[in-house]
Coordinates of C-alpha atoms in Angstrom, one line a residue:
Chain P
M1 CA 0.0 0.0 0.0
F2 CA 2.7 2.5 1.0
K3 CA 6.4 1.8 0.1
K4 CA 7.7 4.9 1.9
I5 CA 6.0 6.8 4.8
L6 CA 7.4 10.1 5.9
F7 CA 6.5 11.1 9.4
A8 CA 7.2 14.8 9.7
T9 CA 7.6 15.5 13.4
T10 CA 8.5 18.3 15.8
S11 CA 9.4 15.5 18.3
S12 CA 7.2 17.3 20.8
P13 CA 4.3 15.7 22.7
A14 CA 1.9 17.2 20.3
C15 CA 3.1 14.7 17.7
D16 CA 2.8 11.6 19.9
A17 CA -0.5 10.5 18.6
A18 CA 0.8 10.8 15.0
A19 CA 4.0 9.0 15.9
K20 CA 2.1 6.0 17.2
I21 CA 0.1 5.7 14.0
A22 CA 3.1 6.3 11.8
F23 CA 5.0 3.4 13.4
E24 CA 2.0 1.1 13.3
L25 CA 1.1 1.9 9.8
A26 CA 4.7 1.3 8.6
E27 CA 4.8 -2.0 10.4
K28 CA 1.4 -3.1 9.1
Y29 CA 2.1 -2.2 5.5
K30 CA 5.9 -3.2 5.7
S31 CA 6.7 0.3 4.6
E32 CA 10.0 2.2 5.0
L33 CA 9.4 4.7 7.7
I34 CA 11.4 8.0 7.7
L35 CA 11.3 10.3 10.7
Y36 CA 11.9 13.8 9.4
H37 CA 12.6 16.8 11.5
V38 CA 13.3 20.3 10.3
F39 CA 14.8 22.9 12.6
G40 CA 16.6 26.2 12.5
V41 CA 17.4 28.3 9.5
P42 CA 20.4 27.9 7.2
S43 CA 22.8 30.8 7.4
H44 CA 24.7 32.5 4.6
G45 CA 28.0 31.1 5.9
G46 CA 27.0 27.6 5.0
G47 CA 26.2 26.6 8.6
F48 CA 22.9 27.2 10.3
S49 CA 21.5 28.9 13.2
V50 CA 18.8 27.7 15.6
T51 CA 16.2 29.8 17.4
D52 CA 15.5 28.9 21.0
Y53 CA 11.8 28.1 21.2
V54 CA 11.4 29.7 24.6
T55 CA 13.6 32.8 24.6
G56 CA 13.4 33.5 20.8
E57 CA 17.2 34.1 20.8
E58 CA 19.2 32.9 17.8
D59 CA 22.3 30.9 18.3
D60 CA 24.9 29.3 15.9
A61 CA 24.7 25.5 15.8
G62 CA 27.9 23.5 15.2
P63 CA 28.2 20.4 12.9
D64 CA 27.5 18.1 15.8
Y65 CA 24.1 19.6 16.3
I66 CA 22.3 17.3 13.8
E67 CA 23.7 14.2 15.5
F68 CA 22.5 15.7 18.8
V69 CA 19.0 16.2 17.4
K70 CA 18.9 12.7 15.9
D71 CA 19.8 11.3 19.3
E72 CA 17.1 13.3 21.0
M73 CA 14.6 12.0 18.5
K74 CA 15.7 8.4 19.2
N75 CA 15.2 9.0 22.9
T76 CA 11.8 10.6 22.3
Y77 CA 10.6 7.6 20.3
D78 CA 12.5 4.8 22.1
T79 CA 9.4 3.0 23.2
L80 CA 8.0 2.9 19.7
I81 CA 11.3 1.9 18.2
E82 CA 11.6 -0.9 20.7
K83 CA 8.2 -2.2 19.7
H84 CA 8.2 -1.6 15.9
G85 CA 11.9 -1.4 14.9
E86 CA 14.2 1.5 14.1
P87 CA 13.2 3.9 11.3
R88 CA 15.4 6.1 9.2
F89 CA 16.1 9.5 10.8
E90 CA 16.5 12.6 8.7
V91 CA 17.3 16.0 10.2
L92 CA 17.7 19.1 8.3
A93 CA 17.9 22.9 8.9
G94 CA 15.4 25.0 6.9
I95 CA 11.8 26.1 6.6
P96 CA 9.7 23.1 7.7
A97 CA 7.0 23.0 5.0
T98 CA 9.5 23.7 2.1
E99 CA 11.9 21.0 3.3
I100 CA 9.2 18.4 3.9
L101 CA 7.7 18.9 0.5
R102 CA 11.1 18.9 -1.2
F103 CA 12.1 15.7 0.7
A104 CA 8.8 14.0 -0.1
R105 CA 9.3 14.7 -3.9
K106 CA 12.9 13.6 -3.9
E107 CA 12.3 10.4 -2.1
E108 CA 9.0 9.6 -3.8
I109 CA 7.1 9.3 -0.5
D110 CA 3.7 7.6 -0.7
C111 CA 2.2 9.1 2.4
I112 CA 3.1 11.9 4.8
I113 CA 1.9 11.7 8.4
M114 CA 1.7 14.8 10.5
G115 CA 0.2 16.0 13.7
S116 CA -2.3 18.9 13.3
H117 CA -0.4 21.2 15.6
T118 CA 3.1 21.8 16.8
R119 CA 1.8 22.5 20.2
A120 CA -0.9 20.9 22.3
D121 CA -3.0 24.0 22.4
E122 CA -6.2 24.4 24.4
T123 CA -9.3 23.9 22.4
G124 CA -10.4 27.4 23.5
A125 CA -7.2 29.0 22.0
A126 CA -7.4 26.9 18.9
R127 CA -10.2 29.0 17.5
F128 CA -7.9 31.9 17.1
R129 CA -4.7 30.1 16.2
G130 CA -6.5 27.7 14.0
I131 CA -4.4 25.8 11.4
V132 CA -4.2 28.3 8.6
G133 CA -0.6 29.1 7.8
T134 CA 0.8 26.2 9.7
T135 CA 3.3 23.8 8.3
M136 CA 0.6 21.1 8.2
Q137 CA -1.6 23.3 6.1
K138 CA 1.1 24.2 3.6
V139 CA 2.2 20.6 3.3
A140 CA -1.4 19.3 2.9
Q141 CA -2.0 22.0 0.3
R142 CA 1.0 21.2 -1.9
A143 CA 2.0 17.6 -1.3
R144 CA 1.7 15.2 -4.3
C145 CA 1.0 12.3 -2.0
P146 CA -1.8 11.8 0.6
V147 CA -1.2 13.6 3.9
L148 CA -2.5 11.9 6.9
I149 CA -3.3 14.3 9.7
I150 CA -3.6 13.0 13.2
S151 CA -4.9 15.2 15.9
R152 CA -6.1 12.7 18.5
P153 CA -4.5 9.6 20.0
C154 CA -6.2 6.5 18.7
A155 CA -4.9 3.1 19.9
T156 CA -6.1 0.8 17.3
C157 CA -7.4 2.7 14.3
F158 CA -5.0 1.3 11.8
W159 CA -4.8 -2.2 13.1
Y160 CA -8.6 -2.8 13.2
F161 CA -9.3 -0.5 10.4
N162 CA -12.8 -1.2 9.1
K163 CA -14.6 2.0 8.1
I164 CA -13.4 4.6 5.7
I165 CA -15.4 7.7 5.1
F166 CA -14.9 9.5 1.8
G167 CA -16.3 13.0 2.0
T168 CA -16.8 14.7 -1.4
D169 CA -17.8 18.0 -2.8
F170 CA -17.5 16.7 -6.3
S171 CA -14.5 18.8 -7.1
K172 CA -11.7 17.6 -9.3
A173 CA -9.4 17.0 -6.3
S174 CA -12.2 14.9 -4.7
M175 CA -11.6 12.4 -7.4
S176 CA -8.0 12.0 -6.2
A177 CA -9.3 11.6 -2.6
F178 CA -11.8 9.0 -3.8
K179 CA -9.0 7.0 -5.6
F180 CA -7.0 6.9 -2.4
A181 CA -10.1 6.0 -0.2
F182 CA -11.1 3.2 -2.6
K183 CA -7.6 1.9 -2.9
M184 CA -7.3 1.6 0.9
A185 CA -10.8 0.1 1.4
D186 CA -10.2 -2.4 -1.4
S187 CA -6.8 -3.5 -0.2
I188 CA -7.9 -3.7 3.4
G189 CA -11.3 -5.2 2.6
C190 CA -13.1 -2.7 4.8
K191 CA -16.3 -0.7 4.3
L192 CA -16.3 2.5 2.3
Y193 CA -18.8 5.2 3.0
L194 CA -19.4 7.7 0.1
F195 CA -20.6 10.8 1.9
H196 CA -21.8 14.1 0.5
A197 CA -23.3 17.0 2.6
L198 CA -25.8 19.1 0.8
D199 CA -24.9 22.6 1.9
I200 CA -28.4 24.0 2.2
D201 CA -27.1 27.4 3.4
T202 CA -25.3 28.2 0.2
S203 CA -27.5 26.3 -2.2
Q204 CA -30.2 29.0 -2.7
A205 CA -28.5 32.3 -2.0
G206 CA -30.2 32.9 1.3
V207 CA -33.6 31.5 0.4
A208 CA -34.5 28.4 2.3
P209 CA -35.3 25.6 -0.2
G210 CA -38.5 23.6 0.0
Q211 CA -38.7 19.9 0.8
K212 CA -39.2 19.0 -2.9
S213 CA -36.1 21.0 -3.9
I214 CA -34.0 19.3 -1.2
E215 CA -35.2 15.9 -2.3
D216 CA -34.4 16.6 -5.9
K217 CA -30.9 17.7 -4.9
I218 CA -30.4 14.6 -2.8
S219 CA -31.5 12.4 -5.8
A220 CA -29.1 14.3 -8.1
A221 CA -26.2 14.0 -5.6
R222 CA -26.9 10.2 -5.3
A223 CA -26.9 9.8 -9.0
R224 CA -23.7 11.7 -9.3
L225 CA -22.0 9.7 -6.6
E226 CA -23.0 6.5 -8.4
E227 CA -21.9 7.9 -11.8
E228 CA -18.6 9.3 -10.7
Y229 CA -17.4 6.9 -8.0
V230 CA -19.4 3.7 -7.8
S231 CA -18.9 3.1 -11.5
Q232 CA -15.2 2.9 -10.8
M233 CA -15.4 0.3 -8.1
K234 CA -16.2 -2.7 -10.4
D235 CA -16.9 -5.7 -8.1
F236 CA -16.4 -3.9 -4.8
D237 CA -19.7 -3.9 -3.1
N238 CA -18.8 -3.1 0.5
Y239 CA -19.9 0.5 0.3
E240 CA -22.7 2.7 1.4
I241 CA -23.9 6.1 0.0
S242 CA -25.0 8.7 2.4
I243 CA -26.2 12.2 1.7
W244 CA -27.0 14.5 4.6
E245 CA -28.3 18.0 4.6
G246 CA -26.6 20.8 6.5
V247 CA -23.3 22.5 7.1
P248 CA -20.7 20.1 5.5
Y249 CA -18.2 19.9 8.4
V250 CA -20.9 19.5 11.0
E251 CA -22.6 16.8 9.0
L252 CA -19.3 15.0 8.4
L253 CA -18.4 15.0 12.1
K254 CA -21.9 13.7 13.0
F255 CA -21.6 11.0 10.3
A256 CA -18.2 10.0 11.5
R257 CA -19.5 9.7 15.1
E258 CA -22.6 7.7 14.0
T259 CA -20.7 5.3 11.9
S260 CA -17.6 5.1 14.1
G261 CA -15.4 5.9 11.1
D262 CA -11.7 5.1 11.4
L263 CA -10.5 7.4 8.7
I264 CA -11.9 10.4 6.9
V265 CA -10.6 11.0 3.4
M266 CA -11.2 14.3 1.7
A267 CA -9.8 16.7 -0.9
H268 CA -8.7 19.8 0.9
H269 CA -10.3 22.7 -0.8
T270 CA -13.6 24.1 -1.9
R271 CA -15.0 23.4 -5.3
N272 CA -13.5 24.3 -8.6
V273 CA -10.2 25.6 -7.3
D274 CA -7.0 24.7 -9.0
P275 CA -5.0 22.4 -6.7
D276 CA -2.0 24.8 -6.8
E277 CA -4.2 27.7 -5.7
A278 CA -6.2 25.8 -3.1
L279 CA -6.1 26.8 0.5
L280 CA -7.1 24.4 3.1
G281 CA -10.9 24.7 2.7
S282 CA -13.0 25.5 5.7
T283 CA -14.6 22.1 5.7
V284 CA -11.3 20.2 6.0
E285 CA -9.9 22.8 8.4
Q286 CA -12.9 22.3 10.7
V287 CA -12.9 18.6 10.4
V288 CA -9.2 18.2 11.1
L289 CA -9.5 20.4 14.1
R290 CA -12.3 18.4 15.6
S291 CA -12.2 14.9 14.2
A292 CA -11.7 12.0 16.6
C293 CA -10.2 9.8 13.8
P294 CA -7.3 10.6 11.4
V295 CA -8.1 12.7 8.4
A296 CA -6.4 12.0 5.1
S297 CA -6.1 15.1 2.8
V298 CA -5.6 14.1 -0.8
N299 CA -5.1 16.8 -3.4
R300 CA -3.4 15.1 -6.4
P301 CA -3.4 11.8 -8.1
D302 CA 0.4 11.7 -8.6
R303 CA 1.3 9.2 -5.9
L304 CA -1.8 7.1 -5.7
Chain Q
M1 CA -24.6 45.9 34.4
E2 CA -27.9 44.1 34.0
K3 CA -28.0 40.6 35.3
I4 CA -30.0 37.5 34.4
F5 CA -30.3 34.3 36.4
L6 CA -30.1 30.9 34.8
N7 CA -32.2 28.4 36.6
K8 CA -31.6 24.7 36.9
N9 CA -34.6 23.9 34.7
G10 CA -33.1 26.1 31.9
L11 CA -35.5 29.0 32.5
I12 CA -34.0 32.5 32.4
T13 CA -35.2 35.0 34.9
K14 CA -34.6 38.7 35.3
N15 CA -35.2 40.4 38.6
G16 CA -37.0 37.3 39.8
K17 CA -39.4 37.2 36.8
K18 CA -39.6 34.9 33.9
L19 CA -38.0 36.5 30.8
T20 CA -40.8 37.9 28.6
T21 CA -38.7 39.6 25.9
S22 CA -36.7 37.9 23.2
V23 CA -33.7 36.2 24.5
L24 CA -31.6 38.2 21.9
K25 CA -32.1 41.3 24.0
V26 CA -30.4 39.7 27.0
L27 CA -27.4 38.1 25.2
G28 CA -25.2 40.9 26.5
N29 CA -26.5 40.7 30.0
T30 CA -24.2 39.2 32.7
I31 CA -25.2 35.9 34.0
E32 CA -25.6 34.2 37.4
M33 CA -26.2 30.5 37.6
D34 CA -28.1 28.3 39.9
E35 CA -25.7 26.4 42.1
A36 CA -27.3 23.2 40.8
F37 CA -27.0 24.3 37.1
T38 CA -25.7 21.4 35.0
L39 CA -24.8 20.9 31.3
N40 CA -28.3 19.4 31.1
S41 CA -29.7 22.7 32.3
F42 CA -27.7 24.5 29.6
F43 CA -29.3 22.4 26.9
M44 CA -32.7 22.8 28.5
M45 CA -32.2 26.5 28.3
V46 CA -31.1 26.4 24.6
S47 CA -34.2 24.2 23.9
Q48 CA -36.5 26.7 25.6
Y49 CA -35.1 29.7 23.8
P50 CA -34.7 28.5 20.2
D51 CA -33.0 31.8 19.1
L52 CA -30.0 30.6 21.1
K53 CA -29.5 27.8 18.6
N54 CA -28.6 30.2 15.9
I55 CA -25.5 31.4 17.8
S56 CA -23.6 28.3 16.6
E57 CA -24.2 25.7 13.9
I58 CA -22.9 23.1 16.2
L59 CA -25.7 23.5 18.7
E60 CA -28.4 21.7 16.7
P61 CA -26.4 18.4 16.5
L62 CA -25.5 18.8 20.2
L63 CA -29.1 19.2 21.1
E64 CA -29.9 16.0 19.2
I65 CA -27.4 14.1 21.4
F66 CA -28.8 15.8 24.5
S67 CA -32.4 15.0 23.6
K68 CA -31.6 11.3 23.2
N69 CA -29.8 11.2 26.6
C70 CA -31.3 13.8 28.9
G71 CA -32.5 12.3 32.2
S72 CA -30.2 9.3 31.8
G73 CA -28.6 10.3 35.1
F74 CA -25.3 8.9 34.0
K75 CA -22.1 10.9 34.6
T76 CA -18.5 10.0 34.3
E77 CA -16.7 9.3 37.6
E78 CA -13.5 10.8 36.2
L79 CA -14.9 14.3 36.8
E80 CA -16.4 16.1 39.7
S81 CA -17.8 19.1 37.9
L82 CA -17.4 21.4 34.9
L83 CA -15.9 24.8 34.9
F84 CA -16.4 27.6 32.3
Y85 CA -13.8 30.3 32.4
K86 CA -12.1 33.1 30.5
T87 CA -8.4 33.4 29.6
I88 CA -6.4 36.4 28.5
E89 CA -3.0 35.2 27.1
I90 CA -0.1 37.5 26.2
K91 CA 2.4 35.9 23.9
G92 CA 5.8 37.3 23.0
F93 CA 7.3 34.4 21.0
P94 CA 7.2 32.5 18.7
G95 CA 5.6 34.7 16.0
S96 CA 4.5 38.3 16.5
P97 CA 3.6 39.5 20.0
S98 CA -0.1 39.0 20.5
L99 CA -2.9 39.0 23.0
S100 CA -5.6 36.3 22.8
F101 CA -8.9 36.2 24.6
Y102 CA -10.9 33.0 24.8
T103 CA -13.2 31.0 26.9
S104 CA -12.8 27.3 28.0
L105 CA -14.9 24.5 29.3
K106 CA -13.0 22.1 31.4
G107 CA -13.7 19.2 33.7
V108 CA -12.6 19.5 37.3
F109 CA -11.2 16.6 39.4
S110 CA -9.2 17.0 42.6
K111 CA -8.9 20.7 41.9
K112 CA -7.2 19.9 38.5
R113 CA -8.7 21.1 35.2
L114 CA -9.0 18.4 32.6
D115 CA -9.5 18.5 28.9
L116 CA -13.0 17.4 27.9
K117 CA -12.5 16.5 24.2
F118 CA -12.0 12.8 25.0
F119 CA -15.2 12.5 26.9
H120 CA -18.5 11.7 25.3
L121 CA -21.1 14.4 25.7
E122 CA -23.5 11.8 27.1
N123 CA -21.3 11.4 30.1
L124 CA -21.0 15.1 30.9
L125 CA -24.7 16.2 30.9
D126 CA -25.4 15.6 34.6
H127 CA -22.3 17.3 35.9
K128 CA -22.7 20.7 37.7
L129 CA -21.4 23.6 35.7
S130 CA -20.0 26.7 37.3
L131 CA -18.3 30.0 36.2
G132 CA -14.6 30.4 37.0
K133 CA -12.3 33.3 37.5
L134 CA -10.5 35.0 34.6
N135 CA -7.0 33.5 34.0
H136 CA -4.2 35.8 32.9
V137 CA -1.3 34.0 31.2
V138 CA 1.7 36.1 30.7
F139 CA 4.3 35.1 28.1
G140 CA 3.4 31.4 28.1
D141 CA 3.9 31.0 31.9
R142 CA 1.1 28.6 32.7
E143 CA 2.6 27.8 36.1
D144 CA 2.0 31.2 37.6
V145 CA -1.3 32.2 36.2
F146 CA -2.9 35.4 37.6
Q147 CA -6.6 35.0 38.4
Y148 CA -9.2 37.7 38.7
E149 CA -12.9 38.0 39.4
T150 CA -14.8 38.6 36.3
F151 CA -18.3 38.4 34.7
Y152 CA -19.8 36.4 31.8
T153 CA -22.5 37.3 29.4
L154 CA -25.1 34.9 28.1
F155 CA -23.6 35.1 24.6
E156 CA -20.1 34.1 26.0
L157 CA -21.6 31.1 27.7
V158 CA -23.6 29.8 24.8
E159 CA -21.1 30.4 22.1
G160 CA -18.2 29.3 24.3
I161 CA -19.8 26.0 25.3
A162 CA -20.9 25.3 21.7
W163 CA -17.3 25.7 20.5
E164 CA -15.8 23.6 23.3
L165 CA -18.3 20.7 22.8
S166 CA -17.8 20.8 19.1
F167 CA -14.6 18.7 19.9
N168 CA -16.8 16.0 21.5
F169 CA -18.1 14.2 18.4
N170 CA -16.3 11.0 19.4
P171 CA -17.7 7.7 18.3
L172 CA -19.1 5.9 21.3
E173 CA -16.7 3.0 20.6
C174 CA -13.7 5.2 21.0
S175 CA -13.4 4.8 24.8
I176 CA -13.3 1.1 24.3
R177 CA -10.5 1.4 21.9
R178 CA -8.4 3.4 24.3

């Protein structure tokens, strides 16, 4: 399923949940696991400087610093290494999002795994800090491979993985997300939910639609799901189509709760936006922030 | 400042009398809560004053969960009560210096504040809910937090609780998994 998995980590406790899934996923699919950490900023002199996270002061780092950081990473993940085996460690100075994307392209990574935040923020504070502009957002937006975003600890999701939810807005990028969701469901042999939320608020420019209109839209969405996605699944019949009305991210969270979904797969932008221009759409942003299960953001078909 | 009282049964009273105007007119009023006010009481209040539902799109699905479980009398033993409070946080680094202002809903156990996002809403409904002091966090120092007396408006309570509980859409099986 995945030959190479890149776990991009800050090595902070905020990445612990993602680390567990990264190690388990790599063991389950016999993938090469690369733990990748980016720190500091390269200097013009060919060396690099590091910025103290607490004081904000810059300091020059010597050539031994990378080895020091690798040792720290090994210490951080020693329990997981003992259980699942030693991964490859890569440490680099630079701008995190740029270096992660560069490394993923160069190494032909099949899946990037990240935590949603670098810090374990309070949920109250999260509304202001959000995830826009974070490394995770930049990577999810530009990566050529699926990006699995883990925000909560989940002990067994990928070992007893049996329900994948594919949320679609029928955009071009959603087709890439579908291909990934279907490939996973097919290879694991688990159930695939094809889910679409009919956004009533935006469908009629402020005018509340009548019941007949809603029913027509639901029928049209069902036909489209069958035409665009079910038609590609050939003999695979372990799927279910669900169309709910309401605010997409709310409905998706409700649906995931009701079905006890293990993984939500979505494209990460709103409709009809070029993947290069796409920002992390509000639906994905809201889902990533709140979802109890991992969220896979898929934007391109390149590495599927 | 004008004050309203939130009763255990979800009823809002002002000067001892049942609210007769639209609830929208008292959104900015400061609140005082019955000592026996619970999360159940909060949802009973939102049910009785439907305009409150429009404050957040998350309230409707939360009410659905509430309506299926109200009166169950079950509450988690991992918490003693719930606390709603404000925080002002001044940050100097990393990034640009900034000041954030937000509300939080936490569980309380042995005087410690616990994150609620791993709990199921069903298990929180019967816990008592109270209003806490304002916390002032200066430059990330969460060990020495200043605390001040403060007030809360009805809007802050409804919107703040809706936001915090929006992280609680955990599948019921999840606790078994952990």
